[in-house]
XYZ file of C-alpha atoms in Angstrom:
104
model
C 84.571 123.238 58.859
C 80.948 124.150 58.801
C 79.254 123.794 55.478
C 78.681 127.063 53.654
C 81.389 128.881 55.615
C 82.858 131.771 53.694
C 86.154 133.536 54.096
C 86.491 137.205 53.411
C 89.726 137.488 51.475
C 91.172 140.724 50.128
C 94.629 139.717 48.817
C 96.339 141.207 51.862
C 99.070 139.496 53.854
C 96.783 139.726 56.900
C 94.124 137.634 55.150
C 96.528 134.691 55.202
C 95.972 134.427 58.977
C 92.372 133.442 58.220
C 93.493 130.975 55.550
C 95.998 129.317 57.895
C 93.342 129.031 60.617
C 90.843 127.559 58.158
C 93.342 124.920 57.001
C 94.234 124.101 60.608
C 90.534 123.683 61.448
C 90.037 121.342 58.468
C 92.922 119.235 59.736
C 91.734 119.318 63.349
C 88.310 118.056 62.279
C 89.987 115.078 60.614
C 88.862 115.808 57.075
C 90.372 113.202 54.740
C 93.237 114.624 52.718
C 91.682 113.540 49.411
C 88.521 115.467 50.255
C 90.330 118.714 51.089
C 93.134 118.597 48.491
C 91.253 120.788 45.973
C 90.615 123.410 48.680
C 94.269 123.286 49.753
C 95.338 123.854 46.156
C 93.010 126.851 45.991
C 94.290 128.277 49.278
C 97.868 127.853 48.067
C 97.064 129.573 44.779
C 95.423 132.422 46.686
C 98.519 132.807 48.888
C 100.729 132.771 45.796
C 98.664 135.533 44.241
C 99.020 137.564 47.451
C 102.808 137.218 47.150
C 102.718 138.127 43.435
C 100.709 141.278 44.143
C 102.826 142.365 47.104
C 106.210 141.764 45.477
C 105.607 142.285 41.779
C 106.532 138.644 41.277
C 105.186 136.270 38.692
C 103.790 132.754 38.415
C 105.998 130.043 36.925
C 104.863 126.580 35.927
C 106.388 123.403 34.611
C 105.019 119.893 34.329
C 101.840 120.768 36.205
C 103.666 122.352 39.153
C 103.290 126.062 39.921
C 105.603 128.406 41.782
C 105.908 132.103 42.419
C 109.130 133.826 41.481
C 109.807 137.036 43.361
C 111.822 139.855 41.752
C 114.910 138.835 43.755
C 114.890 135.513 41.861
C 113.681 133.299 44.705
C 111.083 130.597 43.956
C 108.198 129.843 46.317
C 105.764 126.931 46.337
C 102.609 128.180 48.073
C 100.517 125.203 46.952
C 102.878 122.771 48.661
C 102.979 125.088 51.688
C 99.174 124.813 51.988
C 99.535 121.018 51.982
C 102.227 121.261 54.642
C 99.964 123.524 56.703
C 97.250 120.845 56.626
C 99.776 118.335 57.960
C 100.830 120.744 60.738
C 104.167 121.794 59.278
C 103.593 124.966 57.291
C 102.126 128.453 57.250
C 100.999 130.524 54.293
C 101.280 133.653 56.432
C 104.935 132.917 57.192
C 105.663 132.013 53.565
C 104.295 135.423 52.571
C 106.326 137.159 55.280
C 109.496 135.470 54.090
C 108.756 136.113 50.411
C 108.083 139.793 50.994
C 111.048 140.414 53.305
C 113.473 142.806 51.769
C 110.920 144.269 49.348
C 109.858 147.872 49.636
């Protein structure tokens, strides 16, 4: 990822496309996991906040872990999903789609 790159994020579900692509690019460039872990945590927290705002959900935490609970009672782990995305097995956009399915 080029130094000084900035993402324009607006807490919309569509913005998570850009986040997923950014994480994929970090992985493709071979950035060491330890170097990108703080950014992944931030991207996951951003995605969680998108879900909270779109669903009326709330953040839950315990023992240093953080989840989003949607009004239907389901728990989501967007921070872990960002980590999975880096390893090629996750998508914050799809997590948001699934979390918001069935909400008006």
